[in-house]
Amino acid sequence: MDEKALQLRFQEQIDAEIKIEPKDWMPDAYRKTLIRQMSQHAHSEIVGMLPEGNWVTRAPTLKRKAILLAKIQDEAGHGLYLYSATETLGISRDEMIQALHSGKAKYSSVFNYPTLSWADIGAIGWLVDGAAIMNQVALMRTSYGPYSRAMIRICKEESFHQRQGFDILYTLCQGSEEQKAMAQDAFNRWWWPSIMMFGPHDAESTHSSQSTKWKIKRKSNDELRQDFVDATVQQAEVLGLTIPDPDLKWNEERKHYDFGAINWEEFWTVVKGNGPCNRERIAARQKAYDDGEWVRDAAAAYAKKHTHAYPSTSTS
């Protein structure tokens, strides 16, 4: 079968909602798009542990500490699921990690902002994980089978993370004036970075149109961003927090909230590596990788030693 016929059959499979599996034929561009998106997703889960890890030793109660530790552990697991799923496309874990450390591969820009107070942990859970859920629920229906299946468990766990963050802020908002002010301050600082998480406007997105045709993405950046704003405004009202956007208002004709202009100059500055914590985040990941080299070496040596430790069960 020639290349054109393979391309046609591939698109027919996509259009028929049949998952693409690792051994199926796929265009190189489809494979490369998935590697870029899935590895970026995996990197985001791993780097996303860092701003929260900053508060493990300073959580206000033992219960909050245990919950935060469990959340960070979940995120490590999400990264591993996604690295494993990406490896089915023919790229190694080491290649992905080296691309992250070198700056060639990106991760979500939102994790380059600092966590200045305990309320920031609530804001990350509520806003950042809330934004992630908007994107990831759609990804459960993505066209690539291993990615789609990985997202099922990830989405279930992310929903707990979002509730945990909301609960932190709800508790602070029911407390003293100082505690509510701390919650409002965190909200003010994390609102716009969370809005930016969905990426550039659809018209400026390099990959969005083709990813939609291949059903890698089910909703565009702007559609997901609008869904997030519409849902979050109502949650902010429950908390009693003021959204830091004077232009926010309900549009009766559109049946959606209109919101103010996004600072795209800030977004691209952070994406290009010049955000508040970009260098700190990559340095932390590089150090963790270097410090863990002895563990990887020991595991590899053990696996090599015990490869033939058990007799074959073959009857041939």
GROMACS .gro file of C-alpha atoms in nm, residues 6-257:
model
  252
    6LEU     CA    1  -0.197   0.466   0.414
    7GLN     CA    2  -0.269   0.831   0.494
    8LEU     CA    3  -0.629   0.791   0.377
    9ARG     CA    4  -0.686   0.474   0.577
   10PHE     CA    5  -0.531   0.637   0.884
   11GLN     CA    6  -0.766   0.937   0.864
   12GLU     CA    7  -1.065   0.707   0.809
   13GLN     CA    8  -0.972   0.525   1.130
   14ILE     CA    9  -0.951   0.856   1.315
   15ASP     CA   10  -1.287   0.972   1.175
   16ALA     CA   11  -1.447   0.642   1.278
   17GLU     CA   12  -1.333   0.699   1.638
   18ILE     CA   13  -1.107   0.391   1.628
   19LYS     CA   14  -0.805   0.438   1.855
   20ILE     CA   15  -0.460   0.440   1.703
   21GLU     CA   16  -0.237   0.188   1.878
   22PRO     CA   17   0.146   0.176   1.894
   23LYS     CA   18   0.187  -0.091   1.623
   24ASP     CA   19  -0.055   0.078   1.383
   25TRP     CA   20   0.079   0.274   1.088
   26MET     CA   21   0.079   0.648   1.157
   27PRO     CA   22   0.222   0.955   0.978
   28ASP     CA   23   0.555   1.077   1.111
   29ALA     CA   24   0.396   1.415   1.180
   30TYR     CA   25   0.128   1.250   1.397
   31ARG     CA   26   0.396   1.063   1.592
   32LYS     CA   27   0.605   1.377   1.640
   33THR     CA   28   0.303   1.582   1.748
   34LEU     CA   29   0.214   1.320   2.009
   35ILE     CA   30   0.571   1.298   2.137
   36ARG     CA   31   0.583   1.676   2.176
   37GLN     CA   32   0.245   1.701   2.350
   38MET     CA   33   0.270   1.390   2.567
   39SER     CA   34   0.627   1.451   2.681
   40GLN     CA   35   0.538   1.813   2.759
   41HIS     CA   36   0.244   1.684   2.961
   42ALA     CA   37   0.470   1.439   3.148
   43HIS     CA   38   0.729   1.709   3.218
   44SER     CA   39   0.454   1.936   3.351
   45GLU     CA   40   0.342   1.673   3.602
   46ILE     CA   41   0.698   1.623   3.728
   47VAL     CA   42   0.798   1.991   3.739
   48GLY     CA   43   0.459   2.068   3.895
   49MET     CA   44   0.567   1.881   4.207
   50LEU     CA   45   0.829   2.146   4.284
   51PRO     CA   46   0.623   2.453   4.384
   52GLU     CA   47   0.409   2.232   4.611
   53GLY     CA   48   0.704   2.044   4.758
   54ASN     CA   49   0.819   2.381   4.886
   55TRP     CA   50   0.533   2.369   5.140
   56VAL     CA   51   0.541   2.008   5.265
   57THR     CA   52   0.741   2.095   5.577
   58ARG     CA   53   0.533   2.409   5.639
   59ALA     CA   54   0.179   2.275   5.597
   60PRO     CA   55  -0.034   2.408   5.886
   61THR     CA   56  -0.151   2.069   6.019
   62LEU     CA   57  -0.047   1.704   6.003
   63LYS     CA   58  -0.362   1.630   5.800
   64ARG     CA   59  -0.276   1.899   5.544
   65LYS     CA   60   0.079   1.765   5.523
   66ALA     CA   61  -0.043   1.410   5.455
   67ILE     CA   62  -0.287   1.531   5.188
   68LEU     CA   63  -0.020   1.740   5.016
   69LEU     CA   64   0.228   1.451   5.020
   70ALA     CA   65  -0.036   1.225   4.863
   71LYS     CA   66  -0.106   1.487   4.595
   72ILE     CA   67   0.262   1.521   4.507
   73GLN     CA   68   0.293   1.143   4.491
   74ASP     CA   69  -0.005   1.132   4.253
   75GLU     CA   70   0.167   1.385   4.026
   76ALA     CA   71   0.483   1.176   4.017
   77GLY     CA   72   0.269   0.880   3.913
   78HIS     CA   73   0.101   1.085   3.641
   79GLY     CA   74   0.440   1.176   3.500
   80LEU     CA   75   0.542   0.810   3.495
   81TYR     CA   76   0.219   0.702   3.322
   82LEU     CA   77   0.274   0.965   3.056
   83TYR     CA   78   0.644   0.893   3.004
   84SER     CA   79   0.555   0.525   2.963
   85ALA     CA   80   0.279   0.607   2.715
   86THR     CA   81   0.514   0.831   2.517
   87GLU     CA   82   0.778   0.558   2.501
   88THR     CA   83   0.534   0.351   2.293
   89LEU     CA   84   0.599   0.604   2.014
   90GLY     CA   85   0.965   0.504   1.989
   91ILE     CA   86   1.136   0.764   2.207
   92SER     CA   87   1.329   0.671   2.522
   93ARG     CA   88   1.278   0.812   2.870
   94ASP     CA   89   1.637   0.942   2.870
   95GLU     CA   90   1.579   1.130   2.545
   96MET     CA   91   1.272   1.301   2.690
   97ILE     CA   92   1.449   1.396   3.013
   98GLN     CA   93   1.751   1.532   2.829
   99ALA     CA   94   1.522   1.742   2.610
  100LEU     CA   95   1.366   1.888   2.926
  101HIS     CA   96   1.701   1.965   3.088
  102SER     CA   97   1.839   2.125   2.772
  103GLY     CA   98   1.535   2.350   2.730
  104LYS     CA   99   1.438   2.187   2.399
  105ALA     CA  100   1.119   2.043   2.551
  106LYS     CA  101   0.873   2.265   2.733
  107TYR     CA  102   0.640   2.220   3.028
  108SER     CA  103   0.341   2.421   3.144
  109SER     CA  104   0.437   2.785   3.197
  110VAL     CA  105   0.226   2.806   3.514
  111PHE     CA  106   0.482   2.609   3.716
  112ASN     CA  107   0.738   2.885   3.679
  113TYR     CA  108   0.564   3.102   3.937
  114PRO     CA  109   0.663   3.093   4.307
  115THR     CA  110   0.446   2.972   4.597
  116LEU     CA  111   0.467   3.256   4.849
  117SER     CA  112   0.210   3.143   5.108
  118TRP     CA  113   0.008   2.839   5.213
  119ALA     CA  114  -0.287   2.987   5.025
  120ASP     CA  115  -0.090   2.939   4.703
  121ILE     CA  116  -0.116   2.562   4.752
  122GLY     CA  117  -0.494   2.605   4.759
  123ALA     CA  118  -0.484   2.826   4.450
  124ILE     CA  119  -0.274   2.572   4.260
  125GLY     CA  120  -0.512   2.290   4.346
  126TRP     CA  121  -0.824   2.487   4.266
  127LEU     CA  122  -0.710   2.688   3.963
  128VAL     CA  123  -0.414   2.507   3.808
  129ASP     CA  124  -0.552   2.157   3.857
  130GLY     CA  125  -0.896   2.287   3.765
  131ALA     CA  126  -0.758   2.418   3.436
  132ALA     CA  127  -0.573   2.090   3.381
  133ILE     CA  128  -0.896   1.893   3.431
  134MET     CA  129  -1.069   2.099   3.161
  135ASN     CA  130  -0.800   1.991   2.916
  136GLN     CA  131  -0.753   1.636   3.041
  137VAL     CA  132  -1.118   1.532   3.039
  138ALA     CA  133  -1.117   1.607   2.667
  139LEU     CA  134  -0.794   1.407   2.632
  140MET     CA  135  -0.964   1.093   2.762
  141ARG     CA  136  -1.115   1.081   2.412
  142THR     CA  137  -0.790   1.156   2.228
  143SER     CA  138  -0.719   0.941   1.925
  144TYR     CA  139  -0.402   0.771   2.053
  145GLY     CA  140  -0.493   0.471   2.266
  146PRO     CA  141  -0.213   0.472   2.529
  147TYR     CA  142  -0.260   0.847   2.590
  148SER     CA  143  -0.637   0.813   2.616
  149ARG     CA  144  -0.617   0.527   2.865
  150ALA     CA  145  -0.355   0.701   3.081
  151MET     CA  146  -0.585   1.002   3.112
  152ILE     CA  147  -0.869   0.803   3.270
  153ARG     CA  148  -0.689   0.745   3.599
  154ILE     CA  149  -0.514   1.083   3.587
  155CYS     CA  150  -0.847   1.268   3.558
  156LYS     CA  151  -0.994   1.081   3.854
  157GLU     CA  152  -0.699   1.179   4.071
  158GLU     CA  153  -0.688   1.537   3.943
  159SER     CA  154  -1.049   1.585   4.050
  160PHE     CA  155  -0.943   1.512   4.409
  161HIS     CA  156  -0.657   1.760   4.373
  162GLN     CA  157  -0.895   2.031   4.259
  163ARG     CA  158  -1.127   1.965   4.554
  164GLN     CA  159  -0.831   1.970   4.794
  165GLY     CA  160  -0.727   2.313   4.668
  166PHE     CA  161  -1.081   2.447   4.689
  167ASP     CA  162  -1.108   2.315   5.045
  168ILE     CA  163  -0.789   2.495   5.150
  169LEU     CA  164  -0.918   2.826   5.018
  170TYR     CA  165  -1.268   2.768   5.155
  171THR     CA  166  -1.121   2.710   5.502
  172LEU     CA  167  -0.911   3.026   5.478
  173CYS     CA  168  -1.207   3.230   5.353
  174GLN     CA  169  -1.413   3.117   5.654
  175GLY     CA  170  -1.135   3.220   5.892
  176SER     CA  171  -0.999   3.555   6.003
  177GLU     CA  172  -0.977   3.865   5.788
  178GLU     CA  173  -0.604   3.803   5.751
  179GLN     CA  174  -0.663   3.450   5.628
  180LYS     CA  175  -0.922   3.559   5.373
  181ALA     CA  176  -0.686   3.834   5.256
  182MET     CA  177  -0.416   3.569   5.208
  183ALA     CA  178  -0.658   3.364   4.996
  184GLN     CA  179  -0.748   3.669   4.788
  185ASP     CA  180  -0.381   3.755   4.738
  186ALA     CA  181  -0.306   3.402   4.612
  187PHE     CA  182  -0.609   3.418   4.381
  188ASN     CA  183  -0.491   3.751   4.243
  189ARG     CA  184  -0.149   3.607   4.158
  190TRP     CA  185  -0.261   3.271   4.012
  191TRP     CA  186  -0.568   3.373   3.814
  192TRP     CA  187  -0.396   3.502   3.501
  193PRO     CA  188  -0.122   3.235   3.488
  194SER     CA  189  -0.402   2.976   3.506
  195ILE     CA  190  -0.584   3.145   3.216
  196MET     CA  191  -0.258   3.139   3.017
  197MET     CA  192  -0.217   2.763   3.079
  198PHE     CA  193  -0.441   2.686   2.782
  199GLY     CA  194  -0.184   2.832   2.545
  200PRO     CA  195  -0.205   3.100   2.276
  201HIS     CA  196  -0.522   3.202   2.096
  202ASP     CA  197  -0.636   2.950   1.836
  203ALA     CA  198  -0.537   3.179   1.548
  204GLU     CA  199  -0.180   3.192   1.680
  205SER     CA  200  -0.145   2.825   1.773
  206THR     CA  201   0.100   2.639   1.549
  207HIS     CA  202  -0.034   2.289   1.612
  208SER     CA  203  -0.401   2.332   1.703
  209SER     CA  204  -0.566   2.286   1.363
  210GLN     CA  205  -0.385   1.967   1.265
  211SER     CA  206  -0.416   1.822   1.617
  212THR     CA  207  -0.791   1.877   1.595
  213LYS     CA  208  -0.813   1.704   1.256
  214TRP     CA  209  -0.627   1.405   1.400
  215LYS     CA  210  -0.847   1.422   1.711
  216ILE     CA  211  -0.545   1.446   1.936
  217LYS     CA  212  -0.720   1.755   2.071
  218ARG     CA  213  -1.097   1.761   2.107
  219LYS     CA  214  -1.135   2.126   2.199
  220SER     CA  215  -0.936   2.432   2.098
  221ASN     CA  216  -0.731   2.644   2.338
  222ASP     CA  217  -0.988   2.923   2.342
  223GLU     CA  218  -1.282   2.685   2.392
  224LEU     CA  219  -1.112   2.524   2.692
  225ARG     CA  220  -1.018   2.864   2.833
  226GLN     CA  221  -1.378   2.983   2.807
  227ASP     CA  222  -1.509   2.667   2.977
  228PHE     CA  223  -1.262   2.723   3.260
  229VAL     CA  224  -1.362   3.086   3.314
  230ASP     CA  225  -1.734   3.005   3.309
  231ALA     CA  226  -1.694   2.732   3.572
  232THR     CA  227  -1.448   2.916   3.794
  233VAL     CA  228  -1.646   3.239   3.825
  234GLN     CA  229  -1.924   3.051   4.002
  235GLN     CA  230  -1.678   2.873   4.232
  236ALA     CA  231  -1.518   3.207   4.325
  237GLU     CA  232  -1.861   3.335   4.426
  238VAL     CA  233  -1.899   3.041   4.666
  239LEU     CA  234  -1.561   3.124   4.819
  240GLY     CA  235  -1.645   3.492   4.841
  241LEU     CA  236  -1.336   3.590   4.643
  242THR     CA  237  -1.316   3.870   4.388
  243ILE     CA  238  -1.186   3.777   4.043
  244PRO     CA  239  -0.895   4.011   3.961
  245ASP     CA  240  -1.038   4.121   3.627
  246PRO     CA  241  -1.236   4.447   3.608
  247ASP     CA  242  -1.349   4.356   3.255
  248LEU     CA  243  -1.515   4.030   3.358
  249LYS     CA  244  -1.888   4.033   3.288
  250TRP     CA  245  -2.166   3.800   3.179
  251ASN     CA  246  -2.252   3.820   2.809
  252GLU     CA  247  -2.619   3.736   2.775
  253GLU     CA  248  -2.599   3.700   2.399
  254ARG     CA  249  -2.305   3.457   2.405
  255LYS     CA  250  -2.416   3.286   2.729
  256HIS     CA  251  -2.055   3.305   2.846
  257TYR     CA  252  -1.841   3.536   3.055
   0.00000   0.00000   0.00000
